[in-house]
Amino acid sequence: MSDHHLRTRMPGAPAPAAAPAPAPRGPGPRTAAALRAAAPALAVYAAVRALGLLVLWVAAHASGKDPVVRLSGRWDSVWYQRIAENGYGHTVTLPDGALHSDLAFFPLLPALERGISEVTPLTLGGAGLLVAWTAGLLAAWGIYAVGAQLHGRRTGVVLAALWGVYPTAFVQSMAYTETLFTALAAWALYAVLRGRWLPAGALCVLAGLTRPSAAALIAALAITAAATLVREFRAGGRTGPLLRRNARMLAGVALAPLGWLAYVVFVAVREGSPFAYFEVQAQWGNNIDGGRALAAFIAGLPLPAALGLCAALGLLGWLVVLCVRQRQPLPVLVYTVAIVVISLIGAGYFGSRPRLMMPAFPLLLPPAVALARLRGGWGARGGLRAEAPGPMAGADREVPPPPDAPAQPPALTAPAQPSAPSGSAQAAALTAPAVIVLAVLACASAAFGAWTLLGAGPP
């Protein structure tokens, strides 16, 4: 019990504040309250992405290029739109004889593009941008929800902002699948953290129809469920009651891989080979080689570039270590590590790997927590208070364990952080140093995105 609850009211002292109103009931009011809580995160994310689009628009017109074509008419966007218009069956033969089949692309995005273009005046490219931008906001909301669940609202806001200024965040504004997949993954992880396994499994089904990296999300659910069953069994649980008590969890885990498996089976039946999907990916150069292609790429670089790339990989490894030391819940940690591993052990083009790792947003949790704890600057005068009054004060601070406390393993799920009254935005307010850091990163990300999109194009 806090000392606030132990204090005795002195004569003449003002009456204590009234207890906060009970949480709204029903899906509609709950969603509205959650949206109000996430509004700062969505505003910051929308602002940094709008800055990226503005810089691209100015630079494109200055160089006589069409910014819309750069976002919706190149590279993977064209493949998805062709599938949306004509279905599967297109194959390109490269000068070296290699075959690139559109079966390498999963069906959810082209299905959404086709459906939206049928009921609106939008072209397939415009529909793809609508899906990507809407999914980007949903992803930022889900990322905020995970961050707020683990470390408080301020961390959730910073986490969403950092994902919006990721080095390859310009892809979030393109008609690609990154935002759609990240939105599904973030909300699936949030559902697991809240113990809602059936919605998590359903979201995994959709993620499995979006990108092959849904395997990381499926693994996160399966490993978390297995760890839960083992822990309860060792605590003396009997098999029958144990399975009945966790029936929803087992159903969610069984549901999770169905989308991914359905598409792999579809390709196998269509091509007449049980391993057809993996053969298609190998033709694109996306087969799993255990990291040999990455090692060969580094070895072929000039020494300064090789050292710089090794330093970047070292930073990536350090972020993973920080995630472990942060004791992130097991499903979040498994998902993050799996996305990183999948991105590094493939034989595909190296320039694609930062983009492939972008859905691993929990990598940004350690720097998000650090930024959320920054103090100093404008304080109350600038309207960016470092602390919220009442129970939310310190919600973003993690109390360190005593020096002699044993190391704790990653939690299976996360306890909910106390929430501020729905009308208060102070718990999510950022300090001046955090705002400055995010502004600098947003400008750098916008400039890099415009330079990349107006050059050779996205990796």
PDB file of C-alpha atoms in Angstrom, residues 122-267:
ATOM      1  CA  LEU A 122      -9.690   4.276 -56.380  1.00  0.00           C
ATOM      2  CA  THR A 123      -7.302   2.522 -58.716  1.00  0.00           C
ATOM      3  CA  LEU A 124      -5.538  -0.602 -57.512  1.00  0.00           C
ATOM      4  CA  GLY A 125      -2.503   1.521 -56.660  1.00  0.00           C
ATOM      5  CA  GLY A 126      -4.636   3.982 -54.733  1.00  0.00           C
ATOM      6  CA  ALA A 127      -6.359   1.132 -52.918  1.00  0.00           C
ATOM      7  CA  GLY A 128      -2.954  -0.274 -51.973  1.00  0.00           C
ATOM      8  CA  LEU A 129      -1.914   3.071 -50.517  1.00  0.00           C
ATOM      9  CA  LEU A 130      -5.183   3.321 -48.595  1.00  0.00           C
ATOM     10  CA  VAL A 131      -4.615  -0.120 -47.083  1.00  0.00           C
ATOM     11  CA  ALA A 132      -0.974   0.661 -46.237  1.00  0.00           C
ATOM     12  CA  TRP A 133      -1.706   4.037 -44.634  1.00  0.00           C
ATOM     13  CA  THR A 134      -4.724   2.792 -42.685  1.00  0.00           C
ATOM     14  CA  ALA A 135      -2.799  -0.269 -41.550  1.00  0.00           C
ATOM     15  CA  GLY A 136       0.070   2.016 -40.525  1.00  0.00           C
ATOM     16  CA  LEU A 137      -2.219   3.833 -38.095  1.00  0.00           C
ATOM     17  CA  LEU A 138      -3.593   0.529 -36.801  1.00  0.00           C
ATOM     18  CA  ALA A 139      -0.038  -0.746 -36.398  1.00  0.00           C
ATOM     19  CA  ALA A 140       0.972   2.385 -34.476  1.00  0.00           C
ATOM     20  CA  TRP A 141      -2.078   1.892 -32.246  1.00  0.00           C
ATOM     21  CA  GLY A 142      -1.164  -1.754 -31.600  1.00  0.00           C
ATOM     22  CA  ILE A 143       2.487  -0.887 -30.973  1.00  0.00           C
ATOM     23  CA  TYR A 144       1.382   1.798 -28.532  1.00  0.00           C
ATOM     24  CA  ALA A 145      -0.898  -0.714 -26.806  1.00  0.00           C
ATOM     25  CA  VAL A 146       1.949  -3.204 -26.333  1.00  0.00           C
ATOM     26  CA  GLY A 147       4.333  -0.520 -25.078  1.00  0.00           C
ATOM     27  CA  ALA A 148       1.746   0.949 -22.713  1.00  0.00           C
ATOM     28  CA  GLN A 149       0.863  -2.518 -21.413  1.00  0.00           C
ATOM     29  CA  LEU A 150       4.498  -3.206 -20.552  1.00  0.00           C
ATOM     30  CA  HIS A 151       5.899   0.174 -19.479  1.00  0.00           C
ATOM     31  CA  GLY A 152       3.172   2.809 -19.383  1.00  0.00           C
ATOM     32  CA  ARG A 153       1.562   5.223 -21.820  1.00  0.00           C
ATOM     33  CA  ARG A 154       4.540   7.498 -22.329  1.00  0.00           C
ATOM     34  CA  THR A 155       6.677   4.572 -23.448  1.00  0.00           C
ATOM     35  CA  GLY A 156       3.866   3.461 -25.745  1.00  0.00           C
ATOM     36  CA  VAL A 157       3.824   6.874 -27.442  1.00  0.00           C
ATOM     37  CA  VAL A 158       7.608   6.884 -27.895  1.00  0.00           C
ATOM     38  CA  LEU A 159       7.579   3.306 -29.187  1.00  0.00           C
ATOM     39  CA  ALA A 160       5.022   4.158 -31.892  1.00  0.00           C
ATOM     40  CA  ALA A 161       7.023   7.259 -32.829  1.00  0.00           C
ATOM     41  CA  LEU A 162      10.288   5.329 -33.070  1.00  0.00           C
ATOM     42  CA  TRP A 163       8.664   2.774 -35.349  1.00  0.00           C
ATOM     43  CA  GLY A 164       7.503   5.658 -37.548  1.00  0.00           C
ATOM     44  CA  VAL A 165      11.079   6.983 -37.904  1.00  0.00           C
ATOM     45  CA  TYR A 166      12.713   3.590 -38.437  1.00  0.00           C
ATOM     46  CA  PRO A 167      15.450   3.901 -41.126  1.00  0.00           C
ATOM     47  CA  THR A 168      13.280   2.224 -43.775  1.00  0.00           C
ATOM     48  CA  ALA A 169      10.016   3.711 -42.477  1.00  0.00           C
ATOM     49  CA  PHE A 170       9.350   5.170 -45.937  1.00  0.00           C
ATOM     50  CA  VAL A 171       8.110   1.667 -46.830  1.00  0.00           C
ATOM     51  CA  GLN A 172       5.259   2.264 -44.381  1.00  0.00           C
ATOM     52  CA  SER A 173       3.930   4.841 -46.857  1.00  0.00           C
ATOM     53  CA  MET A 174       4.134   2.469 -49.834  1.00  0.00           C
ATOM     54  CA  ALA A 175       1.656  -0.092 -51.153  1.00  0.00           C
ATOM     55  CA  TYR A 176       3.596  -2.872 -49.433  1.00  0.00           C
ATOM     56  CA  THR A 177       2.596  -5.412 -46.769  1.00  0.00           C
ATOM     57  CA  GLU A 178       4.824  -4.183 -43.922  1.00  0.00           C
ATOM     58  CA  THR A 179       2.207  -2.025 -42.204  1.00  0.00           C
ATOM     59  CA  LEU A 180      -0.559  -4.581 -42.646  1.00  0.00           C
ATOM     60  CA  PHE A 181       1.541  -7.389 -41.213  1.00  0.00           C
ATOM     61  CA  THR A 182       2.861  -5.271 -38.328  1.00  0.00           C
ATOM     62  CA  ALA A 183      -0.663  -4.205 -37.386  1.00  0.00           C
ATOM     63  CA  LEU A 184      -1.821  -7.821 -37.245  1.00  0.00           C
ATOM     64  CA  ALA A 185       1.290  -8.902 -35.328  1.00  0.00           C
ATOM     65  CA  ALA A 186       1.112  -6.071 -32.786  1.00  0.00           C
ATOM     66  CA  TRP A 187      -2.530  -6.685 -31.972  1.00  0.00           C
ATOM     67  CA  ALA A 188      -1.979 -10.458 -31.832  1.00  0.00           C
ATOM     68  CA  LEU A 189       0.821  -9.956 -29.298  1.00  0.00           C
ATOM     69  CA  TYR A 190      -1.337  -7.552 -27.317  1.00  0.00           C
ATOM     70  CA  ALA A 191      -4.137 -10.115 -27.263  1.00  0.00           C
ATOM     71  CA  VAL A 192      -1.748 -12.768 -25.919  1.00  0.00           C
ATOM     72  CA  LEU A 193      -0.481 -10.377 -23.255  1.00  0.00           C
ATOM     73  CA  ARG A 194      -4.094  -9.898 -22.160  1.00  0.00           C
ATOM     74  CA  GLY A 195      -4.799 -13.635 -22.246  1.00  0.00           C
ATOM     75  CA  ARG A 196      -7.150 -13.424 -25.250  1.00  0.00           C
ATOM     76  CA  TRP A 197      -5.931 -16.402 -27.200  1.00  0.00           C
ATOM     77  CA  LEU A 198      -8.764 -16.844 -29.680  1.00  0.00           C
ATOM     78  CA  PRO A 199      -8.493 -13.282 -31.078  1.00  0.00           C
ATOM     79  CA  ALA A 200      -4.715 -13.735 -31.150  1.00  0.00           C
ATOM     80  CA  GLY A 201      -5.107 -16.923 -33.178  1.00  0.00           C
ATOM     81  CA  ALA A 202      -7.523 -15.242 -35.593  1.00  0.00           C
ATOM     82  CA  LEU A 203      -5.107 -12.354 -36.132  1.00  0.00           C
ATOM     83  CA  CYS A 204      -2.344 -14.891 -36.783  1.00  0.00           C
ATOM     84  CA  VAL A 205      -4.488 -16.441 -39.511  1.00  0.00           C
ATOM     85  CA  LEU A 206      -4.676 -13.068 -41.279  1.00  0.00           C
ATOM     86  CA  ALA A 207      -0.959 -12.443 -40.724  1.00  0.00           C
ATOM     87  CA  GLY A 208      -0.274 -15.838 -42.281  1.00  0.00           C
ATOM     88  CA  LEU A 209      -2.099 -14.679 -45.411  1.00  0.00           C
ATOM     89  CA  THR A 210       0.012 -11.515 -45.535  1.00  0.00           C
ATOM     90  CA  ARG A 211       3.694 -12.437 -45.237  1.00  0.00           C
ATOM     91  CA  PRO A 212       5.773 -15.617 -44.779  1.00  0.00           C
ATOM     92  CA  SER A 213       7.337 -14.090 -41.658  1.00  0.00           C
ATOM     93  CA  ALA A 214       4.065 -14.882 -39.888  1.00  0.00           C
ATOM     94  CA  ALA A 215       5.963 -18.025 -38.903  1.00  0.00           C
ATOM     95  CA  ALA A 216       7.609 -15.885 -36.188  1.00  0.00           C
ATOM     96  CA  LEU A 217       4.210 -14.925 -34.771  1.00  0.00           C
ATOM     97  CA  ILE A 218       2.985 -18.502 -34.894  1.00  0.00           C
ATOM     98  CA  ALA A 219       6.115 -19.628 -33.054  1.00  0.00           C
ATOM     99  CA  ALA A 220       5.592 -16.959 -30.395  1.00  0.00           C
ATOM    100  CA  LEU A 221       2.114 -18.252 -29.612  1.00  0.00           C
ATOM    101  CA  ALA A 222       3.126 -21.912 -29.683  1.00  0.00           C
ATOM    102  CA  ILE A 223       6.186 -21.500 -27.446  1.00  0.00           C
ATOM    103  CA  THR A 224       4.300 -19.330 -24.962  1.00  0.00           C
ATOM    104  CA  ALA A 225       1.489 -21.880 -24.756  1.00  0.00           C
ATOM    105  CA  ALA A 226       3.956 -24.750 -24.306  1.00  0.00           C
ATOM    106  CA  ALA A 227       5.772 -22.872 -21.551  1.00  0.00           C
ATOM    107  CA  THR A 228       2.454 -22.174 -19.823  1.00  0.00           C
ATOM    108  CA  LEU A 229       1.436 -25.834 -19.888  1.00  0.00           C
ATOM    109  CA  VAL A 230       4.834 -26.999 -18.620  1.00  0.00           C
ATOM    110  CA  ARG A 231       4.808 -24.481 -15.793  1.00  0.00           C
ATOM    111  CA  GLU A 232       1.325 -25.453 -14.668  1.00  0.00           C
ATOM    112  CA  PHE A 233       2.072 -29.163 -14.996  1.00  0.00           C
ATOM    113  CA  ARG A 234       5.183 -28.821 -12.829  1.00  0.00           C
ATOM    114  CA  ALA A 235       3.094 -26.955 -10.286  1.00  0.00           C
ATOM    115  CA  GLY A 236       1.093 -30.116  -9.805  1.00  0.00           C
ATOM    116  CA  GLY A 237      -1.648 -29.771 -12.360  1.00  0.00           C
ATOM    117  CA  ARG A 238      -3.331 -32.914 -13.618  1.00  0.00           C
ATOM    118  CA  THR A 239      -3.411 -33.431 -17.364  1.00  0.00           C
ATOM    119  CA  GLY A 240      -7.189 -33.493 -17.848  1.00  0.00           C
ATOM    120  CA  PRO A 241      -8.071 -30.383 -15.815  1.00  0.00           C
ATOM    121  CA  LEU A 242      -4.970 -28.654 -17.154  1.00  0.00           C
ATOM    122  CA  LEU A 243      -6.085 -29.065 -20.759  1.00  0.00           C
ATOM    123  CA  ARG A 244      -9.656 -28.079 -20.007  1.00  0.00           C
ATOM    124  CA  ARG A 245      -8.538 -24.970 -18.141  1.00  0.00           C
ATOM    125  CA  ASN A 246      -6.397 -23.914 -21.089  1.00  0.00           C
ATOM    126  CA  ALA A 247      -8.841 -24.910 -23.837  1.00  0.00           C
ATOM    127  CA  ARG A 248      -9.042 -21.393 -25.280  1.00  0.00           C
ATOM    128  CA  MET A 249      -5.280 -21.097 -25.350  1.00  0.00           C
ATOM    129  CA  LEU A 250      -4.930 -24.433 -27.157  1.00  0.00           C
ATOM    130  CA  ALA A 251      -7.654 -23.460 -29.617  1.00  0.00           C
ATOM    131  CA  GLY A 252      -5.899 -20.168 -30.371  1.00  0.00           C
ATOM    132  CA  VAL A 253      -2.584 -21.941 -30.952  1.00  0.00           C
ATOM    133  CA  ALA A 254      -4.249 -24.493 -33.236  1.00  0.00           C
ATOM    134  CA  LEU A 255      -5.926 -21.678 -35.184  1.00  0.00           C
ATOM    135  CA  ALA A 256      -2.774 -19.556 -35.584  1.00  0.00           C
ATOM    136  CA  PRO A 257      -0.976 -21.410 -38.431  1.00  0.00           C
ATOM    137  CA  LEU A 258      -4.032 -22.016 -40.600  1.00  0.00           C
ATOM    138  CA  GLY A 259      -3.610 -18.954 -42.819  1.00  0.00           C
ATOM    139  CA  TRP A 260       0.066 -19.606 -43.526  1.00  0.00           C
ATOM    140  CA  LEU A 261      -0.554 -23.321 -44.108  1.00  0.00           C
ATOM    141  CA  ALA A 262      -3.544 -22.616 -46.354  1.00  0.00           C
ATOM    142  CA  TYR A 263      -1.465 -20.556 -48.762  1.00  0.00           C
ATOM    143  CA  VAL A 264       1.439 -23.020 -48.775  1.00  0.00           C
ATOM    144  CA  VAL A 265      -1.012 -25.846 -49.537  1.00  0.00           C
ATOM    145  CA  PHE A 266      -2.669 -23.730 -52.251  1.00  0.00           C
ATOM    146  CA  VAL A 267       0.678 -23.257 -54.010  1.00  0.00           C
TER     147      VAL A 267
END
